[in-house]
Amino acid sequence: MMKIVETKVLRGPNYWSNFRKKLIVMKLDIGALEEQPTNKIPGFPERLKAMFPSMQSHRCSKTHEGGFFERVDEGTWMGHVIEHIALEIQTLAGMDVGFGRTRGTGQKGVYNVVFSYMEEKVGLFAAKASVAIAEALIAGNNYDLASDISRMREIRESVRFGPSTGSLVDEAIARDIPYIRLNKESLVQLGYGKNQVRFRATMTDRTSSIAVDLASNKEETKRMLEEAAIPVAKGMCIVSEEEIKEVIDTVKFPLVFKPLDGNHGKGASINVKTEEEALRAFHHAKKYSRKIIVERFITGYDFRVLVINHKFIAAALREPAHVTGDGLSSIGKLIEEENMDPRRGYGHENVLTEISIDKETHDQLAKYNYTLETILPKGEKCYLKGTANLSTGGTSTDVTDIVHPHNIFICERISRVIGLDICGIDIMAQNLSEPLEQTGGVVLEVNAAPGFRMHLAPANGLPRNVAAPVLDMLYPPGKNCRIPIIAITGTNGKTTTTRLIAHIVKNTGHRVGYTTSDGIYVQNSMLTKGDTTGPLSAEFILKDPTVEFAVLETARGGILRSGLGFGRCDVAVITNIQEDHMGLSDINTLKDMTNVKAVVAKSVKRDGTVVLNADNEYCASIAKMVECHVAYFSMNENNPIIQQHCKKGGLAAIYENGFITIKKGEWKFRVEKAHNIPLTFGGRVSFMIANVLAATLASYAYGFTIDDIKSNLETFIPSAAQTPGRMNIFEFKEHKVLIDFAHNPDGFKGIKEFLSTIESPYKIGIITGTGDRRDSDIREMGRISAEMFDHIIIRQDKFLRGRQAEDIVRLLVEGIMEYDKNKSYEYIPKEVEALKHALSLAKPGAFITALSDVIDNAIQVVQSYQEKERALAV
């Protein structure tokens, strides 16, 4: 029995592919099947081919058709087979997806099965179904594949964009305009930040609400058109049964009944010829509106004209769902045959929609005294619906090229009279190739949010890309759809670098939004508190219409869990790549971690820049993976990578002779002395100097001037408010307290280096281990602590992350004892109590260091002690 261990949905550039954003990653334990490749399972290849003959097109690594079946015959593992099943069942359900790969996790029998999807919920269904199908094929059991295919189609129709919304999104993608779906329906944001626009179906944020109200009120629309000398159908508005007789006498048969506030043909009845029919039509319309419009039924053809931005775009002849008799078959049989047309499908999956048999069908047939069993005479056309909606099986024929210029003039004028930016005009006329006044044609309705499907995929005639003029209107030439994005990732230093870059951006006149491990900010305001370094936090900033520039801290966890929250960035910074979070999410080596961090680097646009740490070999290796400009920073101006890079005219930032220096080719531009930059603590903290180099280089690469960068480096003051948990030093009368977020061996080494510059007779350290780190990492943190502290207080982490507290303490103690068996230490589980105890131990000149994962608590405790000391001094 196989087991799905975990399923992830990736929605942006990711570890598996920067180009294929929509992927399912299913972690699958195939159990005993690890010892049974496909050629060792009797009858399996034959049963697989019988169920999926269309898999013959799967090439796999063989690069030719039938290649996958060859792999099955030769013997491949079940995870690989399930990948192909997941892809094929989606394709059979009408969603043609083709990317997949299966890789081992390093754990025997456990694989990551990766495959693309079009609709997220369908992809998740396919993941489970593919495993169930494989198990049935292994056992030789029957499986209802048709039921799964049908279910996937139903899921797709319930969650996908409609044809109109989908066409606008597709056109945006084709123009490299990013989009964000804002709800489960059709509300969509195009672009980012201050450059965003929104639309819902075919209403945009430019659509006038007054115009929509007018179009929704058919009586008011008709009055305005009539006053503007536009031909409309004769009619009147009624609210009660008693008025039916009057309207019949006034307007005369045949009539059309439709709800005043209706749309998409709901509640409408046409060609009403008797009082009995009129009564039924009245009550049908009454379901949708209190007031009913009754008009003279104009004989002719039903046309829809589309006007966008007050310009004629397309026209279509619409016809309700119908069948044509052959003199032999019943109407029911003719409907079955019509639905076999390959152009017809479920919902919106094909050009035409299947014709459903419902109450409206029976009512329509009853008008002719027909039933589904009636044999329709040869050549007779029988209409099955009262309106020509494509969603109920209607058809459309493009007539754009034959519309008379006078009719185009009328329609463009109508769009301005009503005030709609996207306008669907319903016309009843013998044709549109002659002026309406000559043919007796009339305007029936003006529609806000008109459907595009009849123009995008007509049953007959030329398809029209009607989404293009909408995008032309929303993003005319010269209007940008994006905002600048600088993304920061790495093992350590991400948050400080992010905050420093955001400080530079903000003080150069941009409204900046940024994400960090302690919260989401716009300008100086924290909007959300917590670790906000994942894709949802990035999207939060990109959805904010006030943000002009985004600076996004981007952590490993979010990349692996969901991918990036943005498609591409202008500048990416990789601070460093160290051994942290190893063994999690199947990332077992530094090479694996490099590939994770490289996702951010690969997302940089071609003319953008990735900033890499030349002192870190794994970080520097990313240069070979990207197609953008590369810039390096280093604490050593003689770093061979820097020297070689700059000889070729490359861009770098170096620390030389105490200066933060930009190097462009062989030219040096000194920005500022590190001693004068508060964040470096007088030039004593080397890892902070590295952060300053990274931020300086990223800012310069984006386009900020050296003068702007210099002034902002001088005004960025490390503090509990500006950089919470990043080298926060609190001074007391006789001792000092340092609070820092260091949580891995490399972070501890940075603190150790700083403490080596501190003269203190008694250094106290408060430490903990993180439960999801390797044993060796936790021991190493204990060993480094023993090197830098005279006395160690071990506390318990707030989140144990899968371990027992005793286990973490044991590993830390083992590390301490490795360095010095006589080292003084004690265990106080609660962080606040541990910090208070450390303060009680403080001697004159003592230096207390709290390496904390709950920064706010530690800062509050220390600040409260400071306030008490100040109060006593008064």
PDB file of C-alpha atoms in Angstrom, residues 277-478:
ATOM      1  CA  GLU A 277     -48.479  32.835 -22.820  1.00  0.00           C
ATOM      2  CA  ALA A 278     -48.315  36.449 -21.671  1.00  0.00           C
ATOM      3  CA  LEU A 279     -49.410  35.464 -18.162  1.00  0.00           C
ATOM      4  CA  ARG A 280     -46.784  32.720 -17.984  1.00  0.00           C
ATOM      5  CA  ALA A 281     -44.107  35.070 -19.336  1.00  0.00           C
ATOM      6  CA  PHE A 282     -45.048  37.711 -16.772  1.00  0.00           C
ATOM      7  CA  HIS A 283     -44.667  35.334 -13.818  1.00  0.00           C
ATOM      8  CA  HIS A 284     -41.414  33.936 -15.239  1.00  0.00           C
ATOM      9  CA  ALA A 285     -39.920  37.443 -15.463  1.00  0.00           C
ATOM     10  CA  LYS A 286     -41.315  38.313 -12.027  1.00  0.00           C
ATOM     11  CA  LYS A 287     -38.885  35.798 -10.477  1.00  0.00           C
ATOM     12  CA  TYR A 288     -36.032  38.156 -11.361  1.00  0.00           C
ATOM     13  CA  SER A 289     -37.487  41.643 -10.984  1.00  0.00           C
ATOM     14  CA  ARG A 290     -40.415  43.556  -9.503  1.00  0.00           C
ATOM     15  CA  LYS A 291     -40.872  45.528 -12.726  1.00  0.00           C
ATOM     16  CA  ILE A 292     -41.299  43.879 -16.124  1.00  0.00           C
ATOM     17  CA  ILE A 293     -40.427  45.360 -19.502  1.00  0.00           C
ATOM     18  CA  VAL A 294     -42.874  44.390 -22.263  1.00  0.00           C
ATOM     19  CA  GLU A 295     -41.906  45.211 -25.845  1.00  0.00           C
ATOM     20  CA  ARG A 296     -43.102  44.493 -29.323  1.00  0.00           C
ATOM     21  CA  PHE A 297     -41.352  41.372 -30.618  1.00  0.00           C
ATOM     22  CA  ILE A 298     -39.367  42.461 -33.633  1.00  0.00           C
ATOM     23  CA  THR A 299     -38.854  39.812 -36.251  1.00  0.00           C
ATOM     24  CA  GLY A 300     -35.355  39.498 -37.509  1.00  0.00           C
ATOM     25  CA  TYR A 301     -32.043  38.228 -36.270  1.00  0.00           C
ATOM     26  CA  ASP A 302     -30.427  38.643 -32.863  1.00  0.00           C
ATOM     27  CA  PHE A 303     -27.128  40.526 -33.050  1.00  0.00           C
ATOM     28  CA  ARG A 304     -24.647  41.478 -30.354  1.00  0.00           C
ATOM     29  CA  VAL A 305     -22.283  44.410 -30.953  1.00  0.00           C
ATOM     30  CA  LEU A 306     -19.266  44.894 -28.691  1.00  0.00           C
ATOM     31  CA  VAL A 307     -17.910  48.392 -28.069  1.00  0.00           C
ATOM     32  CA  ILE A 308     -14.746  48.877 -25.971  1.00  0.00           C
ATOM     33  CA  ASN A 309     -13.401  52.266 -24.939  1.00  0.00           C
ATOM     34  CA  HIS A 310     -16.141  53.765 -27.146  1.00  0.00           C
ATOM     35  CA  LYS A 311     -14.811  52.015 -30.256  1.00  0.00           C
ATOM     36  CA  PHE A 312     -16.587  49.330 -32.261  1.00  0.00           C
ATOM     37  CA  ILE A 313     -14.694  46.036 -31.837  1.00  0.00           C
ATOM     38  CA  ALA A 314     -16.836  43.093 -32.946  1.00  0.00           C
ATOM     39  CA  ALA A 315     -20.323  41.941 -33.905  1.00  0.00           C
ATOM     40  CA  ALA A 316     -21.935  38.508 -33.841  1.00  0.00           C
ATOM     41  CA  LEU A 317     -25.167  36.935 -35.003  1.00  0.00           C
ATOM     42  CA  ARG A 318     -26.607  34.864 -32.163  1.00  0.00           C
ATOM     43  CA  GLU A 319     -28.975  31.949 -32.445  1.00  0.00           C
ATOM     44  CA  PRO A 320     -30.615  30.026 -29.597  1.00  0.00           C
ATOM     45  CA  ALA A 321     -29.886  26.322 -29.167  1.00  0.00           C
ATOM     46  CA  HIS A 322     -31.747  24.446 -31.877  1.00  0.00           C
ATOM     47  CA  VAL A 323     -31.916  21.275 -33.941  1.00  0.00           C
ATOM     48  CA  THR A 324     -32.890  20.771 -37.570  1.00  0.00           C
ATOM     49  CA  GLY A 325     -35.209  17.914 -38.489  1.00  0.00           C
ATOM     50  CA  ASP A 326     -34.289  15.024 -40.785  1.00  0.00           C
ATOM     51  CA  GLY A 327     -37.829  13.610 -41.023  1.00  0.00           C
ATOM     52  CA  LEU A 328     -36.749  10.440 -39.213  1.00  0.00           C
ATOM     53  CA  SER A 329     -35.409  11.282 -35.769  1.00  0.00           C
ATOM     54  CA  SER A 330     -37.169  12.540 -32.660  1.00  0.00           C
ATOM     55  CA  ILE A 331     -36.228  15.905 -31.199  1.00  0.00           C
ATOM     56  CA  GLY A 332     -34.622  14.105 -28.251  1.00  0.00           C
ATOM     57  CA  LYS A 333     -32.504  12.019 -30.624  1.00  0.00           C
ATOM     58  CA  LEU A 334     -31.528  15.118 -32.627  1.00  0.00           C
ATOM     59  CA  ILE A 335     -30.353  16.785 -29.404  1.00  0.00           C
ATOM     60  CA  GLU A 336     -28.201  13.733 -28.603  1.00  0.00           C
ATOM     61  CA  GLU A 337     -26.672  13.843 -32.082  1.00  0.00           C
ATOM     62  CA  GLU A 338     -26.043  17.595 -31.842  1.00  0.00           C
ATOM     63  CA  ASN A 339     -24.265  17.109 -28.523  1.00  0.00           C
ATOM     64  CA  MET A 340     -21.915  14.637 -30.196  1.00  0.00           C
ATOM     65  CA  ASP A 341     -20.467  17.530 -32.217  1.00  0.00           C
ATOM     66  CA  PRO A 342     -16.801  17.634 -31.077  1.00  0.00           C
ATOM     67  CA  ARG A 343     -17.078  21.412 -30.812  1.00  0.00           C
ATOM     68  CA  ARG A 344     -19.568  20.997 -27.966  1.00  0.00           C
ATOM     69  CA  GLY A 345     -18.354  20.270 -24.461  1.00  0.00           C
ATOM     70  CA  TYR A 346     -19.032  20.547 -20.763  1.00  0.00           C
ATOM     71  CA  GLY A 347     -19.431  24.146 -19.583  1.00  0.00           C
ATOM     72  CA  HIS A 348     -16.943  26.415 -21.314  1.00  0.00           C
ATOM     73  CA  GLU A 349     -14.369  23.790 -22.261  1.00  0.00           C
ATOM     74  CA  ASN A 350     -15.097  23.956 -26.020  1.00  0.00           C
ATOM     75  CA  VAL A 351     -16.341  26.449 -28.595  1.00  0.00           C
ATOM     76  CA  LEU A 352     -19.936  25.333 -27.997  1.00  0.00           C
ATOM     77  CA  THR A 353     -21.724  24.141 -24.876  1.00  0.00           C
ATOM     78  CA  GLU A 354     -23.738  20.933 -24.742  1.00  0.00           C
ATOM     79  CA  ILE A 355     -27.494  21.485 -25.024  1.00  0.00           C
ATOM     80  CA  SER A 356     -29.198  20.594 -21.770  1.00  0.00           C
ATOM     81  CA  ILE A 357     -32.819  19.518 -21.565  1.00  0.00           C
ATOM     82  CA  ASP A 358     -34.569  21.490 -18.835  1.00  0.00           C
ATOM     83  CA  LYS A 359     -37.884  23.188 -18.047  1.00  0.00           C
ATOM     84  CA  GLU A 360     -37.144  25.968 -20.518  1.00  0.00           C
ATOM     85  CA  THR A 361     -36.673  23.357 -23.257  1.00  0.00           C
ATOM     86  CA  HIS A 362     -40.004  21.708 -22.502  1.00  0.00           C
ATOM     87  CA  ASP A 363     -41.748  25.108 -22.327  1.00  0.00           C
ATOM     88  CA  GLN A 364     -40.267  26.111 -25.645  1.00  0.00           C
ATOM     89  CA  LEU A 365     -41.363  22.850 -27.310  1.00  0.00           C
ATOM     90  CA  ALA A 366     -44.849  23.242 -25.841  1.00  0.00           C
ATOM     91  CA  LYS A 367     -45.279  26.478 -27.814  1.00  0.00           C
ATOM     92  CA  TYR A 368     -45.228  24.349 -30.974  1.00  0.00           C
ATOM     93  CA  ASN A 369     -47.168  21.475 -29.355  1.00  0.00           C
ATOM     94  CA  TYR A 370     -43.978  19.393 -29.593  1.00  0.00           C
ATOM     95  CA  THR A 371     -42.359  16.966 -27.131  1.00  0.00           C
ATOM     96  CA  LEU A 372     -38.954  15.288 -27.117  1.00  0.00           C
ATOM     97  CA  GLU A 373     -40.574  12.315 -28.880  1.00  0.00           C
ATOM     98  CA  THR A 374     -41.859  14.422 -31.777  1.00  0.00           C
ATOM     99  CA  ILE A 375     -40.397  13.534 -35.195  1.00  0.00           C
ATOM    100  CA  LEU A 376     -39.256  16.850 -36.619  1.00  0.00           C
ATOM    101  CA  PRO A 377     -40.014  17.326 -40.346  1.00  0.00           C
ATOM    102  CA  LYS A 378     -36.987  17.399 -42.598  1.00  0.00           C
ATOM    103  CA  GLY A 379     -35.401  20.847 -42.820  1.00  0.00           C
ATOM    104  CA  GLU A 380     -37.509  22.370 -40.019  1.00  0.00           C
ATOM    105  CA  LYS A 381     -35.547  24.267 -37.398  1.00  0.00           C
ATOM    106  CA  CYS A 382     -36.762  23.853 -33.818  1.00  0.00           C
ATOM    107  CA  TYR A 383     -35.539  26.273 -31.148  1.00  0.00           C
ATOM    108  CA  LEU A 384     -34.936  24.727 -27.742  1.00  0.00           C
ATOM    109  CA  LYS A 385     -34.273  27.846 -25.673  1.00  0.00           C
ATOM    110  CA  GLY A 386     -35.848  31.270 -25.499  1.00  0.00           C
ATOM    111  CA  THR A 387     -32.574  33.193 -25.608  1.00  0.00           C
ATOM    112  CA  ALA A 388     -29.390  32.919 -27.638  1.00  0.00           C
ATOM    113  CA  ASN A 389     -26.956  32.497 -24.753  1.00  0.00           C
ATOM    114  CA  LEU A 390     -23.932  30.363 -25.591  1.00  0.00           C
ATOM    115  CA  SER A 391     -23.925  28.929 -22.076  1.00  0.00           C
ATOM    116  CA  THR A 392     -27.250  27.184 -22.827  1.00  0.00           C
ATOM    117  CA  GLY A 393     -26.132  25.769 -26.171  1.00  0.00           C
ATOM    118  CA  GLY A 394     -26.628  28.779 -28.458  1.00  0.00           C
ATOM    119  CA  THR A 395     -24.358  29.493 -31.399  1.00  0.00           C
ATOM    120  CA  SER A 396     -22.728  32.607 -32.791  1.00  0.00           C
ATOM    121  CA  THR A 397     -21.496  33.724 -36.196  1.00  0.00           C
ATOM    122  CA  ASP A 398     -19.002  36.545 -36.536  1.00  0.00           C
ATOM    123  CA  VAL A 399     -20.294  39.416 -38.708  1.00  0.00           C
ATOM    124  CA  THR A 400     -17.767  42.082 -37.698  1.00  0.00           C
ATOM    125  CA  ASP A 401     -16.558  42.768 -41.214  1.00  0.00           C
ATOM    126  CA  ILE A 402     -19.991  43.449 -42.698  1.00  0.00           C
ATOM    127  CA  VAL A 403     -21.403  45.973 -40.211  1.00  0.00           C
ATOM    128  CA  HIS A 404     -22.508  49.177 -41.929  1.00  0.00           C
ATOM    129  CA  PRO A 405     -20.530  52.324 -40.897  1.00  0.00           C
ATOM    130  CA  HIS A 406     -23.776  54.030 -39.820  1.00  0.00           C
ATOM    131  CA  ASN A 407     -24.553  51.152 -37.445  1.00  0.00           C
ATOM    132  CA  ILE A 408     -21.005  51.393 -36.075  1.00  0.00           C
ATOM    133  CA  PHE A 409     -21.617  55.110 -35.486  1.00  0.00           C
ATOM    134  CA  ILE A 410     -24.875  54.329 -33.634  1.00  0.00           C
ATOM    135  CA  CYS A 411     -23.239  51.729 -31.395  1.00  0.00           C
ATOM    136  CA  GLU A 412     -20.240  53.890 -30.499  1.00  0.00           C
ATOM    137  CA  ARG A 413     -22.664  56.707 -29.700  1.00  0.00           C
ATOM    138  CA  ILE A 414     -24.733  54.399 -27.486  1.00  0.00           C
ATOM    139  CA  SER A 415     -21.630  53.550 -25.424  1.00  0.00           C
ATOM    140  CA  ARG A 416     -21.150  57.263 -24.717  1.00  0.00           C
ATOM    141  CA  VAL A 417     -24.835  57.966 -24.075  1.00  0.00           C
ATOM    142  CA  ILE A 418     -24.907  55.262 -21.396  1.00  0.00           C
ATOM    143  CA  GLY A 419     -21.270  55.829 -20.387  1.00  0.00           C
ATOM    144  CA  LEU A 420     -19.939  52.267 -20.456  1.00  0.00           C
ATOM    145  CA  ASP A 421     -16.271  51.571 -21.184  1.00  0.00           C
ATOM    146  CA  ILE A 422     -17.103  47.975 -22.173  1.00  0.00           C
ATOM    147  CA  CYS A 423     -20.519  47.744 -23.711  1.00  0.00           C
ATOM    148  CA  GLY A 424     -22.591  44.931 -25.258  1.00  0.00           C
ATOM    149  CA  ILE A 425     -25.462  46.169 -27.442  1.00  0.00           C
ATOM    150  CA  ASP A 426     -28.278  43.799 -28.419  1.00  0.00           C
ATOM    151  CA  ILE A 427     -29.911  44.584 -31.759  1.00  0.00           C
ATOM    152  CA  MET A 428     -32.807  42.915 -33.535  1.00  0.00           C
ATOM    153  CA  ALA A 429     -32.628  43.476 -37.292  1.00  0.00           C
ATOM    154  CA  GLN A 430     -32.762  41.702 -40.628  1.00  0.00           C
ATOM    155  CA  ASN A 431     -29.046  42.429 -40.988  1.00  0.00           C
ATOM    156  CA  LEU A 432     -26.343  44.832 -39.860  1.00  0.00           C
ATOM    157  CA  SER A 433     -24.955  45.507 -43.313  1.00  0.00           C
ATOM    158  CA  GLU A 434     -27.641  48.171 -43.874  1.00  0.00           C
ATOM    159  CA  PRO A 435     -28.547  51.101 -41.578  1.00  0.00           C
ATOM    160  CA  LEU A 436     -31.030  50.123 -38.865  1.00  0.00           C
ATOM    161  CA  GLU A 437     -33.448  52.846 -39.937  1.00  0.00           C
ATOM    162  CA  GLN A 438     -33.747  51.248 -43.377  1.00  0.00           C
ATOM    163  CA  THR A 439     -34.333  47.690 -42.154  1.00  0.00           C
ATOM    164  CA  GLY A 440     -36.566  48.562 -39.197  1.00  0.00           C
ATOM    165  CA  GLY A 441     -33.984  47.221 -36.768  1.00  0.00           C
ATOM    166  CA  VAL A 442     -34.039  48.306 -33.129  1.00  0.00           C
ATOM    167  CA  VAL A 443     -31.761  48.317 -30.100  1.00  0.00           C
ATOM    168  CA  LEU A 444     -33.133  45.904 -27.531  1.00  0.00           C
ATOM    169  CA  GLU A 445     -30.691  46.262 -24.641  1.00  0.00           C
ATOM    170  CA  VAL A 446     -27.397  47.739 -23.539  1.00  0.00           C
ATOM    171  CA  ASN A 447     -25.359  45.405 -21.329  1.00  0.00           C
ATOM    172  CA  ALA A 448     -22.655  46.105 -18.779  1.00  0.00           C
ATOM    173  CA  ALA A 449     -20.158  43.234 -18.370  1.00  0.00           C
ATOM    174  CA  PRO A 450     -20.958  41.667 -21.770  1.00  0.00           C
ATOM    175  CA  GLY A 451     -19.727  38.139 -22.416  1.00  0.00           C
ATOM    176  CA  PHE A 452     -16.783  37.758 -24.792  1.00  0.00           C
ATOM    177  CA  ARG A 453     -17.170  34.090 -25.660  1.00  0.00           C
ATOM    178  CA  MET A 454     -19.304  34.603 -28.777  1.00  0.00           C
ATOM    179  CA  HIS A 455     -16.550  36.785 -30.234  1.00  0.00           C
ATOM    180  CA  LEU A 456     -13.562  34.788 -28.987  1.00  0.00           C
ATOM    181  CA  ALA A 457     -14.776  31.480 -30.372  1.00  0.00           C
ATOM    182  CA  PRO A 458     -17.751  31.831 -32.746  1.00  0.00           C
ATOM    183  CA  ALA A 459     -19.218  28.661 -34.174  1.00  0.00           C
ATOM    184  CA  ASN A 460     -18.811  30.225 -37.594  1.00  0.00           C
ATOM    185  CA  GLY A 461     -16.629  33.022 -38.886  1.00  0.00           C
ATOM    186  CA  LEU A 462     -13.430  34.635 -37.699  1.00  0.00           C
ATOM    187  CA  PRO A 463     -12.501  34.558 -33.988  1.00  0.00           C
ATOM    188  CA  ARG A 464     -11.793  38.021 -32.592  1.00  0.00           C
ATOM    189  CA  ASN A 465      -9.270  38.808 -29.852  1.00  0.00           C
ATOM    190  CA  VAL A 466     -11.605  41.168 -28.038  1.00  0.00           C
ATOM    191  CA  ALA A 467      -9.484  41.029 -24.890  1.00  0.00           C
ATOM    192  CA  ALA A 468      -6.703  42.969 -26.605  1.00  0.00           C
ATOM    193  CA  PRO A 469      -8.539  46.330 -26.801  1.00  0.00           C
ATOM    194  CA  VAL A 470      -9.441  46.021 -23.111  1.00  0.00           C
ATOM    195  CA  LEU A 471      -5.769  45.667 -22.201  1.00  0.00           C
ATOM    196  CA  ASP A 472      -4.963  48.530 -24.584  1.00  0.00           C
ATOM    197  CA  MET A 473      -7.433  50.644 -22.630  1.00  0.00           C
ATOM    198  CA  LEU A 474      -6.194  49.615 -19.170  1.00  0.00           C
ATOM    199  CA  TYR A 475      -2.495  49.845 -20.037  1.00  0.00           C
ATOM    200  CA  PRO A 476      -2.031  52.345 -22.855  1.00  0.00           C
ATOM    201  CA  PRO A 477       1.494  52.873 -24.246  1.00  0.00           C
ATOM    202  CA  GLY A 478       3.811  54.308 -21.610  1.00  0.00           C
TER     203      GLY A 478
END
